[in-house]
Short mmCIF file of C-alpha atoms in Angstrom, two decimals:
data_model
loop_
_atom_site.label_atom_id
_atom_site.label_comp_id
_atom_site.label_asym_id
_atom_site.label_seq_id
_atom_site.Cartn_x
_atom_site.Cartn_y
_atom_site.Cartn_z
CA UNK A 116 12.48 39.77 36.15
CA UNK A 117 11.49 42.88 36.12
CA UNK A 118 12.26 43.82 39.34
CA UNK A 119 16.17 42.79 38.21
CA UNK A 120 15.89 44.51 34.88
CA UNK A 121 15.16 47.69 36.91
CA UNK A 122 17.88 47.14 39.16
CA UNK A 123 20.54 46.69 36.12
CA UNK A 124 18.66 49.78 34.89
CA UNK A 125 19.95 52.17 37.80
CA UNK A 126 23.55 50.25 37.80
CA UNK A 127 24.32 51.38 34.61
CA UNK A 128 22.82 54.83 35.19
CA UNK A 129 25.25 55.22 38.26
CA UNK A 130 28.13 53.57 36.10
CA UNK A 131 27.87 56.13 33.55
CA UNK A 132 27.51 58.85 36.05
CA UNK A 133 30.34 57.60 37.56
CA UNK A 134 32.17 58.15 35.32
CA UNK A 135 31.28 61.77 33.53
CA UNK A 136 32.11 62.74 36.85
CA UNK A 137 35.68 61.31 36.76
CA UNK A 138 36.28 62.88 33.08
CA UNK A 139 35.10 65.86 34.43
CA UNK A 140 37.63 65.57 37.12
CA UNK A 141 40.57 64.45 35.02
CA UNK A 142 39.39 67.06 32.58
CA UNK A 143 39.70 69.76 35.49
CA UNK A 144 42.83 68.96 36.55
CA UNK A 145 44.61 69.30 33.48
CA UNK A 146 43.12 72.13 32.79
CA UNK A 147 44.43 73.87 35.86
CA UNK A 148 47.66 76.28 35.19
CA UNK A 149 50.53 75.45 36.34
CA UNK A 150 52.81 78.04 38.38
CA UNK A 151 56.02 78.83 36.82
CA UNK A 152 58.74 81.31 38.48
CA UNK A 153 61.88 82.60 37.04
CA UNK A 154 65.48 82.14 38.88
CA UNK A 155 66.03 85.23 41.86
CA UNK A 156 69.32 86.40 40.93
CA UNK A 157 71.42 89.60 41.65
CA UNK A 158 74.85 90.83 40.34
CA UNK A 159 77.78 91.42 41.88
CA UNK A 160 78.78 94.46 42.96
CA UNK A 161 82.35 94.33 41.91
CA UNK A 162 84.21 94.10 38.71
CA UNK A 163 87.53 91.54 39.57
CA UNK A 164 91.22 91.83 38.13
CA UNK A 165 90.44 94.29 35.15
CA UNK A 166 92.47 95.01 32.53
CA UNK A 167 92.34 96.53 29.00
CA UNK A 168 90.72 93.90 27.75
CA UNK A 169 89.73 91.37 30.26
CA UNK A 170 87.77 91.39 33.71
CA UNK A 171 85.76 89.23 35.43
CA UNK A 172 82.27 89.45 37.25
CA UNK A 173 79.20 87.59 38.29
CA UNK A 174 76.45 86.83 40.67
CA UNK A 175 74.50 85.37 43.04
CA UNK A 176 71.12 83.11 42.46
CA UNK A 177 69.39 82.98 45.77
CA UNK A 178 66.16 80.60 44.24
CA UNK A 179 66.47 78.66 41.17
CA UNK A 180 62.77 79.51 40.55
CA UNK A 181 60.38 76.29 39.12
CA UNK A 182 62.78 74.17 37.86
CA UNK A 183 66.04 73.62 37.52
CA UNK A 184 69.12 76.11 36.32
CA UNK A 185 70.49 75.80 32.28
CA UNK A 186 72.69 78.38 31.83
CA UNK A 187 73.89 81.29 34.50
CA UNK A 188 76.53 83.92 33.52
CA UNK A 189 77.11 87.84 32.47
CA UNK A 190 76.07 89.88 29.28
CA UNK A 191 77.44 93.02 28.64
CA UNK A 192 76.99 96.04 25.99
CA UNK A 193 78.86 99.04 25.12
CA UNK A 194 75.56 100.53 23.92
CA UNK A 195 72.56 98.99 25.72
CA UNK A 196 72.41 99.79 29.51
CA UNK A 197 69.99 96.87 29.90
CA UNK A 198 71.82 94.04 28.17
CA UNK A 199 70.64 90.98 27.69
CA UNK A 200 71.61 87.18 26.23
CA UNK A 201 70.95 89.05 23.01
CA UNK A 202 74.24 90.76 23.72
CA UNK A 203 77.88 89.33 23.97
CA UNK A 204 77.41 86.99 27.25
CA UNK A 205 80.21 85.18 29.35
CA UNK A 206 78.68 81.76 30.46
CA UNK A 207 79.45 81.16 34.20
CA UNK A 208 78.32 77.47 34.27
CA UNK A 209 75.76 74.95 33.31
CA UNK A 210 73.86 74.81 36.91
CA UNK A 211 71.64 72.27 36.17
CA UNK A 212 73.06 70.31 39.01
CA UNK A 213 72.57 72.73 41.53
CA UNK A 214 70.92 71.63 44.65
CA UNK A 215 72.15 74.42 47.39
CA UNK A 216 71.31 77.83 47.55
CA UNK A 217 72.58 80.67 47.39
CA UNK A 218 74.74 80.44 44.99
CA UNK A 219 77.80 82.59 43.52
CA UNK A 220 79.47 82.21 40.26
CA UNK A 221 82.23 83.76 38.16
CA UNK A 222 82.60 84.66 34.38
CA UNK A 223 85.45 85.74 32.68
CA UNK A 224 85.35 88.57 30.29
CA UNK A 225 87.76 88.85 27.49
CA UNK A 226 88.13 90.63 24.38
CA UNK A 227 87.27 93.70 25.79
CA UNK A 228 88.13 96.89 24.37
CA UNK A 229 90.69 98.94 26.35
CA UNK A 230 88.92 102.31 27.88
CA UNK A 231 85.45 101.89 27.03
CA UNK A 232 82.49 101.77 29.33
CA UNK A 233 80.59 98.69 29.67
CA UNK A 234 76.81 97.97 30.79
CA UNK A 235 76.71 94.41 32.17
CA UNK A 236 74.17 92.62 34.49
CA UNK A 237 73.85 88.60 35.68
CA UNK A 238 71.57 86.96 34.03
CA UNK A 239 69.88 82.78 35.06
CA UNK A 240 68.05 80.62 32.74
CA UNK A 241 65.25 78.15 33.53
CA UNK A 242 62.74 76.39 31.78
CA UNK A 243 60.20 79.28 32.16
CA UNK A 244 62.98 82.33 30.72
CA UNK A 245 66.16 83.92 31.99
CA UNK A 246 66.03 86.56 34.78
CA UNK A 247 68.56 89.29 35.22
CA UNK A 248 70.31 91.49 38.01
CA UNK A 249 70.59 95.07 38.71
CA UNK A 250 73.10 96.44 35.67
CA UNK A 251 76.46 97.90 36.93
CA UNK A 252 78.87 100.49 34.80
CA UNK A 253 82.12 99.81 34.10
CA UNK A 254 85.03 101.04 32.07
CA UNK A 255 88.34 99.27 30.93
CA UNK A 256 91.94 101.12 31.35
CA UNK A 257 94.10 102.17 28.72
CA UNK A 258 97.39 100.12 29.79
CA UNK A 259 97.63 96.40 30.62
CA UNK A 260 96.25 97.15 34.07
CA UNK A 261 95.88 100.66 34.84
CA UNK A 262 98.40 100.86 37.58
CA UNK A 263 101.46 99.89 38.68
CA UNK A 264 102.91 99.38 42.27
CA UNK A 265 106.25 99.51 43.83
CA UNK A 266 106.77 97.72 47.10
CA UNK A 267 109.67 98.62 49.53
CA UNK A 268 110.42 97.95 53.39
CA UNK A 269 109.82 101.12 55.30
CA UNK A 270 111.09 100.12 58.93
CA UNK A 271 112.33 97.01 60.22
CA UNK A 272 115.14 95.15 59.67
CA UNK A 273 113.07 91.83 59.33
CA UNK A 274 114.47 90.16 62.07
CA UNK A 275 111.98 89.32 65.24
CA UNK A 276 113.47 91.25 68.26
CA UNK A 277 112.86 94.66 69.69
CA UNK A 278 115.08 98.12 68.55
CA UNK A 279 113.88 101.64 67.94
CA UNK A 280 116.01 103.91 66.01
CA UNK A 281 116.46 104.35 62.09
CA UNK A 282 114.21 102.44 59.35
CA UNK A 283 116.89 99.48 59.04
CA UNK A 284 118.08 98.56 62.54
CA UNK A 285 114.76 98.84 63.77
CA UNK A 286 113.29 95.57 65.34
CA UNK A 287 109.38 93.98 65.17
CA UNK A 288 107.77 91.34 67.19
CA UNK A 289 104.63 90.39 64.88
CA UNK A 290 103.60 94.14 64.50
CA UNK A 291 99.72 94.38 63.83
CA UNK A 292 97.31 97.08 63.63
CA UNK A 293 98.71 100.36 62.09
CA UNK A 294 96.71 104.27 61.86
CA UNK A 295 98.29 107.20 60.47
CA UNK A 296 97.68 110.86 62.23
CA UNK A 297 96.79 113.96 60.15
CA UNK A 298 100.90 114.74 60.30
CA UNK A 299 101.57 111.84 58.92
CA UNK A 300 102.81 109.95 61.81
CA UNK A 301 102.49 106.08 61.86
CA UNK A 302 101.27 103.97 64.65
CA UNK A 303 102.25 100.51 64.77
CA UNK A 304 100.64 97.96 67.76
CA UNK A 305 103.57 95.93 67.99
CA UNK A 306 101.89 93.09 69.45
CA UNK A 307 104.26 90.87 71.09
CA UNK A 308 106.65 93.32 72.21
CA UNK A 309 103.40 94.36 73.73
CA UNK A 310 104.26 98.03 72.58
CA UNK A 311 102.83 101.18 70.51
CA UNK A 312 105.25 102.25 68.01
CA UNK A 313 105.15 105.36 66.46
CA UNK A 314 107.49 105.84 63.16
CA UNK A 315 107.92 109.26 61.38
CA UNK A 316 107.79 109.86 57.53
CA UNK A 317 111.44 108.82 56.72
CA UNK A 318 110.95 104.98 58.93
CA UNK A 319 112.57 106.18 62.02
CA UNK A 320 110.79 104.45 65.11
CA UNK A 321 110.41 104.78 68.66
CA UNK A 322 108.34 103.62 71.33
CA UNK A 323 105.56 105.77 72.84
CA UNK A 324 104.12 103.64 75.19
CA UNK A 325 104.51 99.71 77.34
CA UNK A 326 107.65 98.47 78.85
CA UNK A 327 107.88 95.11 77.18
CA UNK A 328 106.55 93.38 79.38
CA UNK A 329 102.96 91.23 79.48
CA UNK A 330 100.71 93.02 81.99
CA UNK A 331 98.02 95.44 82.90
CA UNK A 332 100.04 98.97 84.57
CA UNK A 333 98.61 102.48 83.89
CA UNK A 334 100.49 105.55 84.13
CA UNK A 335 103.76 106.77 82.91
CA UNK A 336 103.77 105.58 79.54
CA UNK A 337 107.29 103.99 79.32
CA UNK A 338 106.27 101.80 82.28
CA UNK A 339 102.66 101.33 81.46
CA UNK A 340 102.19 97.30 80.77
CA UNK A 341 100.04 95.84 77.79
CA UNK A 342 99.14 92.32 76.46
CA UNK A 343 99.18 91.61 72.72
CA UNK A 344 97.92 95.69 71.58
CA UNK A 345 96.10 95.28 68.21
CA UNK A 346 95.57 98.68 67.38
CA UNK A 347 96.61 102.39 68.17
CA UNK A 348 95.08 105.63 66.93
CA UNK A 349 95.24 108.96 67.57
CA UNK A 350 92.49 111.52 68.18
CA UNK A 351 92.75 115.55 67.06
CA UNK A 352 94.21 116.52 70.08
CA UNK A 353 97.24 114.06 70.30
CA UNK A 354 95.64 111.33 72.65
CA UNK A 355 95.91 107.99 71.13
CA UNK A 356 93.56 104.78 71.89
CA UNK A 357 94.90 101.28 72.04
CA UNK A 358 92.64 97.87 71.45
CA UNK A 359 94.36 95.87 74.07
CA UNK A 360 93.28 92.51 72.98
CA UNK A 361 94.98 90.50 75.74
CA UNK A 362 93.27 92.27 77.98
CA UNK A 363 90.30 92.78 76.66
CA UNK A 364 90.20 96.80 77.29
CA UNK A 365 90.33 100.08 75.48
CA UNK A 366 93.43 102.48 76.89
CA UNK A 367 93.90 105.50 76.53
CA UNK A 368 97.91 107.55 76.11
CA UNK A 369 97.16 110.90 76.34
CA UNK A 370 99.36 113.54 74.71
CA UNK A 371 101.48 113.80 77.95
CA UNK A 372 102.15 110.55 78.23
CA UNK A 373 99.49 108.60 80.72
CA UNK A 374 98.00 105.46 80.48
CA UNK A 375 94.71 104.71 81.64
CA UNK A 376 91.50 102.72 80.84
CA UNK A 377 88.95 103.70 78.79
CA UNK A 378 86.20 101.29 79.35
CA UNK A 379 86.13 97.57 79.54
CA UNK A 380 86.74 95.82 82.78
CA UNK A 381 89.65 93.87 82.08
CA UNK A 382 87.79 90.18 81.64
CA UNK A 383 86.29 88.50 78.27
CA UNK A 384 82.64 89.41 78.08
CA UNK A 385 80.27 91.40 76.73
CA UNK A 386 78.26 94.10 78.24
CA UNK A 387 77.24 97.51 77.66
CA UNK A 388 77.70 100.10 80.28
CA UNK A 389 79.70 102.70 81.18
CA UNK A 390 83.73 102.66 81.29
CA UNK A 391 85.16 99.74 83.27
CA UNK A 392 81.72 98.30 83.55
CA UNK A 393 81.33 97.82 79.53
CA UNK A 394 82.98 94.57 79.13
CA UNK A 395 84.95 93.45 75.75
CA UNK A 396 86.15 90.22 73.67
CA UNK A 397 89.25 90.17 72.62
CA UNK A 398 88.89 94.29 70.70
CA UNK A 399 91.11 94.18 67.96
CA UNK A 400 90.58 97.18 65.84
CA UNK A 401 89.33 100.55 66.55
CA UNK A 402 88.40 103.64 64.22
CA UNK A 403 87.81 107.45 66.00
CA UNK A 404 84.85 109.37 64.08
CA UNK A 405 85.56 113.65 64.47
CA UNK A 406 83.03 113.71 67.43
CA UNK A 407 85.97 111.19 69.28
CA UNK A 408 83.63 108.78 69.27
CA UNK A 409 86.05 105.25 69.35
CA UNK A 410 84.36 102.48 67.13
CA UNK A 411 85.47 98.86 67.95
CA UNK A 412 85.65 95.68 65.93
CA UNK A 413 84.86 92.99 69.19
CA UNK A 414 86.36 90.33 67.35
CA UNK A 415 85.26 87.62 70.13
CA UNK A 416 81.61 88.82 70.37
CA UNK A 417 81.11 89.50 66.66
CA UNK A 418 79.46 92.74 66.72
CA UNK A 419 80.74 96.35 66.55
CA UNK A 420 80.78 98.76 69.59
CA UNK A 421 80.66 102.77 69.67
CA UNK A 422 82.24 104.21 72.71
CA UNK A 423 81.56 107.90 73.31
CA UNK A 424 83.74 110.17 74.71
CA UNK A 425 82.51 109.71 78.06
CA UNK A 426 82.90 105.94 77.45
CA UNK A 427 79.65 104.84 77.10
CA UNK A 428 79.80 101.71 75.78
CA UNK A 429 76.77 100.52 72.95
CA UNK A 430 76.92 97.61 70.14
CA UNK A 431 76.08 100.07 67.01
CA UNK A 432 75.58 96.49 64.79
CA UNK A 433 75.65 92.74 65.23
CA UNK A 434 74.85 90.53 67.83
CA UNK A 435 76.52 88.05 69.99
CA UNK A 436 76.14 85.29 67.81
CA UNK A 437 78.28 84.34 64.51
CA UNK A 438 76.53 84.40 61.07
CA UNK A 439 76.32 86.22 57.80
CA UNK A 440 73.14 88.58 57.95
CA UNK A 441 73.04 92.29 56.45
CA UNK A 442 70.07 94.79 58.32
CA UNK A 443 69.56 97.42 60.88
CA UNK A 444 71.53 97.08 64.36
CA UNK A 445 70.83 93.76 66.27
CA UNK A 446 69.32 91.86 62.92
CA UNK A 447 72.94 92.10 61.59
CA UNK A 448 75.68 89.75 61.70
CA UNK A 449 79.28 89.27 61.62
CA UNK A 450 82.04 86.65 62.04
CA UNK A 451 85.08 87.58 64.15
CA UNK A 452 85.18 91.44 62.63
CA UNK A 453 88.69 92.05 62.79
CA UNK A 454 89.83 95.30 60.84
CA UNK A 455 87.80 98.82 60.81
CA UNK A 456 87.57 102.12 59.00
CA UNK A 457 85.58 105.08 59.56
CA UNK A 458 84.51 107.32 56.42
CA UNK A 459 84.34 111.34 56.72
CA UNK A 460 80.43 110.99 56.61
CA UNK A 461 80.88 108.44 59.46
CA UNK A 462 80.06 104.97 57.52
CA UNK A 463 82.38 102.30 58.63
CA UNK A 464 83.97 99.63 56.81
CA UNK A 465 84.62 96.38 58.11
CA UNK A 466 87.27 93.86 57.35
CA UNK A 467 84.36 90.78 58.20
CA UNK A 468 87.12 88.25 58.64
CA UNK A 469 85.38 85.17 59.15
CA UNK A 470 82.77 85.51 56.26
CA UNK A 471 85.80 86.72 53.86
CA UNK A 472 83.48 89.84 53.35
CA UNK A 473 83.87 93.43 53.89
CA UNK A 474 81.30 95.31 55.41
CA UNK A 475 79.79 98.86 55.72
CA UNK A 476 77.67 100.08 58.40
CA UNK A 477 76.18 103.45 58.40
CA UNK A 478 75.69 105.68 61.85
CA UNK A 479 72.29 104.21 61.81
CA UNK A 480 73.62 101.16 62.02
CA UNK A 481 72.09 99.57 58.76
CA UNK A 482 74.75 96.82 57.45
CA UNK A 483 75.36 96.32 54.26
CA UNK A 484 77.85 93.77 52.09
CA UNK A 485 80.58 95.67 49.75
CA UNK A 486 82.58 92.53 49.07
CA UNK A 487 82.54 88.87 49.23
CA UNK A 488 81.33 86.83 51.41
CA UNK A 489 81.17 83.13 52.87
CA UNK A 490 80.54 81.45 50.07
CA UNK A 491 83.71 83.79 48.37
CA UNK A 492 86.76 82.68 50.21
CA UNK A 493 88.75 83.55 47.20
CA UNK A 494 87.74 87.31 46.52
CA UNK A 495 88.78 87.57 50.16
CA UNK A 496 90.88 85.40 51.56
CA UNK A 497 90.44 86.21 55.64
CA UNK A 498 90.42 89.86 55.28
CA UNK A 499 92.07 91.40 58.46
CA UNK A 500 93.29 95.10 57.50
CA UNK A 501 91.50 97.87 56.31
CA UNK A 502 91.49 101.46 55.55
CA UNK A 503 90.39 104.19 53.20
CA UNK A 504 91.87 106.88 51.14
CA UNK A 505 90.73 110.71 51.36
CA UNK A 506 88.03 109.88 48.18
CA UNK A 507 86.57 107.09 49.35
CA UNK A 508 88.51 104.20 47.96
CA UNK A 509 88.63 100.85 50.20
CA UNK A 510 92.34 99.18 51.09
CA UNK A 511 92.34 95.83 52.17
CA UNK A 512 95.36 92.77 53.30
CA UNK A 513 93.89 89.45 53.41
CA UNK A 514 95.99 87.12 55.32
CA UNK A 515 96.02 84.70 52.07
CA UNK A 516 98.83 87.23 51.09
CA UNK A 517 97.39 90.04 49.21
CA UNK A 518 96.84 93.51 49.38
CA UNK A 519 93.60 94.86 47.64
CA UNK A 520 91.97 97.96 46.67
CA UNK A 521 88.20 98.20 45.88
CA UNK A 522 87.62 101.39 44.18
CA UNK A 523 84.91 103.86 44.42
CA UNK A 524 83.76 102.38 40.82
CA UNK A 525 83.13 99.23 42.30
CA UNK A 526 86.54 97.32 40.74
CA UNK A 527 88.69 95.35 42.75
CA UNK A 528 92.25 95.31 42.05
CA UNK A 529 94.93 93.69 43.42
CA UNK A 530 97.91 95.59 43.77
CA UNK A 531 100.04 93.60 45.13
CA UNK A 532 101.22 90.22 46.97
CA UNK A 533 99.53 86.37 44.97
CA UNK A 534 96.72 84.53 46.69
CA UNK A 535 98.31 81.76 49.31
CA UNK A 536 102.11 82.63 48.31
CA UNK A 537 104.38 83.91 50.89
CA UNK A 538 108.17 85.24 50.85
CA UNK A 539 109.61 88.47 52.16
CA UNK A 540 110.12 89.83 48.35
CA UNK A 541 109.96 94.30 47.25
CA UNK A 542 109.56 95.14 43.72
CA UNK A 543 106.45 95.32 41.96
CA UNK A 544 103.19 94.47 42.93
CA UNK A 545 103.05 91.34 40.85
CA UNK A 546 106.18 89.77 42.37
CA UNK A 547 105.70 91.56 45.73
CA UNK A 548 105.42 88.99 48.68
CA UNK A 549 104.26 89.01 52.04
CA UNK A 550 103.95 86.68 55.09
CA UNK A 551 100.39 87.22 56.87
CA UNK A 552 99.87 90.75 56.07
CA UNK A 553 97.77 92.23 58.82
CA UNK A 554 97.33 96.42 59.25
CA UNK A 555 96.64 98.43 56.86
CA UNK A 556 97.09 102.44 56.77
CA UNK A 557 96.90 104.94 53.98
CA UNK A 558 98.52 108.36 54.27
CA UNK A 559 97.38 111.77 52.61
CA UNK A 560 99.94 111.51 49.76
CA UNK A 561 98.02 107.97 49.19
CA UNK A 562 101.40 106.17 50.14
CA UNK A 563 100.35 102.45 51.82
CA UNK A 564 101.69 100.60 55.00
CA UNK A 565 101.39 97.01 55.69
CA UNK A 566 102.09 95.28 59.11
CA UNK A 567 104.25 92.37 57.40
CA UNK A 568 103.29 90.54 60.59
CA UNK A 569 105.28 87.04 59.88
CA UNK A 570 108.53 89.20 58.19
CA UNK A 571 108.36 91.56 61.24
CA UNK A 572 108.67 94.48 59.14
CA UNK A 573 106.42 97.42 57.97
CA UNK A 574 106.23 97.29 53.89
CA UNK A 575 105.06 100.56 52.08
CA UNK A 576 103.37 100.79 48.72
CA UNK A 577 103.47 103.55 45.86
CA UNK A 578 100.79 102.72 43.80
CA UNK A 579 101.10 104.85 40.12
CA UNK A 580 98.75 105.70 37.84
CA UNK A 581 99.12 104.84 33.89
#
């Protein structure tokens, strides 16, 4: 007996030890904090279709933080620079749902006051609290939009064929890249007449260079052969450079009238080297820096190349892989960059055509995002042209029928052309349609050419100020 009293004695010693020591767990773990993070979220860089008293803007949440989204959108301020919900907000969308990251949205602005400045940011609410973007400035325009644009045919009679001679008997066979020289000459890569145009300031054309005929022939430029040119443009001392995408080289016309090759070796590759040792991918743009250092969008390797004046061939940014990366030289990447721009402080701007993006790339080779993006494919509908204006601002045809300007204040306009509608129609901007717009050029008087690739014509734009 009292051997099994003693025993019952230490059971119910170890029972009750038992279990302190699971309260003290249980106690312990709800005790412990639990982690809590906000949403990541930044805000776009561009104000969209602004008027007097509407606009549109957004952002991008890259983590949705510890739980799931409530409410994402804009707020905005005409006297705080740091708005917050506090302020007048725009709700983008409820984004509880959201299972796929990143993610873009859009709000709509309205009621605006015409020319005031604005201080707006992003802003994404959680469970934990709302986190906000960087804040960008900007400032609404007295009249209904600010601008107004008239559209008229500058050469080309709009019928496929081949003619030089004056602005309306001229003939186009799906003209594409386009460059304007410091006279105010235009260069037209008139790709399947597999010729470089060059049309003077009142639309009267001629050809400078290729006989018509598919082929690779240097020398006397009347005779020289091409296949499907993309781009032409000229350097300071009259010699102009031609992305000959058929066959996958750089030429060069000099300013008496010889064709030769540049650098690439005539097959679809990609190497860097010297001249016809550098090898290319179907090259279809090409931007000249004051140095005459030739910059190439290598559409079929995705990256851009610098070529130096002795024709060294390097990739400056990307690598030869599709994707959607910004960073420094090989840790960028593009998709099929088709149109390029060169700045007078040597930044480039590329027309990312496969990520509906445009991009900038300093000399260093750092890449950077100005404008949409993959997930964006109606801010930029396959962007193919591009060019900028002697301050800076960026001109862009996408080939969903629109031609674009993103200013230096960060606003996107549209001045011209609708998303996904195609005619052959002048007038204003509004009405204005094209048929797979492709080059782009702007002259010093800030007049605008478009390749109207499908209407065979070349399409100029006076854009007004209100």
């Amino acid at each position: 007996m009292k051997s099994s009293s003693f025993r019952n004695t230490v059971l119910s010693a170890l029972l009750l030890s038992l279990m302190f020591f699971a309260g003290s767990c249980k106690k312990d773990k709800t005790t412990t904090p639990t982690t809590t993070a906000l949403p990541t979220i930044t805000t776009a860089g561009l104000i969209i279709n602004l008027t007097s008293t509407t606009a549109q803007s957004g952002g991008t949440i890259s983590s949705p933080g510890t739980s799931n989204i409530t409410e994402t959108g804009v707020c905005y301020s005409t006297s705080n620079k740091t708005p917050s919900v506090s302020d007048t907000k725009a709700v983008g969308m409820v984004a509880s749902s959201l299972s796929s990251f990143p993610f873009d949205f859009t709000s709509d602005l309205t009621g605006l006051t015409a020319n005031t400045t604005y201080y707006l940011r992003a802003y994404a609410t959680n469970s934990s609290g709302t986190a906000y973007g960087d804040v960008v400035t900007f400032a609404t325009v007295s009249g209904s939009n600010g601008f107004t644009t008239a559209v008229t045919t500058f050469t080309g009679n709009g019928t496929q064929g081949f003619a030089d001679g004056i602005s309306t008997t001229t003939m186009f066979n799906n003209p594409q890249g386009l460059s304007v020289d410091a006279t105010g000459n235009l260069y037209i890569a008139d790709s399947y007449n597999h010729r470089i145009r060059m049309a003077a300031a009142n639309g009267t054309t001629k050809t400078i260079a290729g006989d018509g005929s598919i082929g690779y022939v240097e020398g006397n430029a009347l005779t020289a052969q091409f296949y499907g040119p993309s781009a032409a443009v000229a350097d300071a001392q009259g010699n102009i450079y031609v992305a000959d995408l058929g066959n996958n080289v750089i030429r060069k016309i000099t300013a008496a009238g010889v064709v030769s090759t540049f650098a690439g070796g005539g097959i679809a590759g990609y190497t860097n080297a010297t001249g016809a040792a550098a090898l290319f991918n179907n090259p279809s743009s090409l931007a000249i820096d004051g140095s005459g250092n030739i910059y190439v969008a290598d559409y079929g390797n995705h990256v851009i190349r610098k070529i130096t004046s002795a024709g060294v061939v390097t990739t400056l940014a990307g690598v030869h892989s599709p994707g959607f990366l910004n960073g420094t030289g090989s840790a960028a990447q593009f998709r099929n960059p088709r149109g390029i721009a060169i700045d007078a402080t040597g930044n480039l701007f590329v027309a990312d055509q496969g990520n509906n993006a445009i991009r900038k790339v300093t000399p260093d080779g750092v890449v950077t995002t100005v404008a949409g993006g993959p997930t964006q494919p109606d801010l930029l509908n396959l962007p193919v042209g591009i060019a900028l204006d002697k301050a800076g601002n960026i001109f862009v045809a996408d080939e969903g029928g629109r031609i674009l300007e993103c200013t230096t204040s960060n606003v996107l306009l549209i001045l011209a052309g609708g998303a996904n509608l195609t005619g052959f129609v002048n007038g204003d901007g509004a009405t204005a349609r094209f048929n797979n717009p492709q080059g782009i050029a702007v002259d010093a008087s800030n007049n605008i050419y478009v390749a109207d690739q499908n209407n065979n014509v070349i399409r100029k734009l006076v854009v007004t100020q209100k």
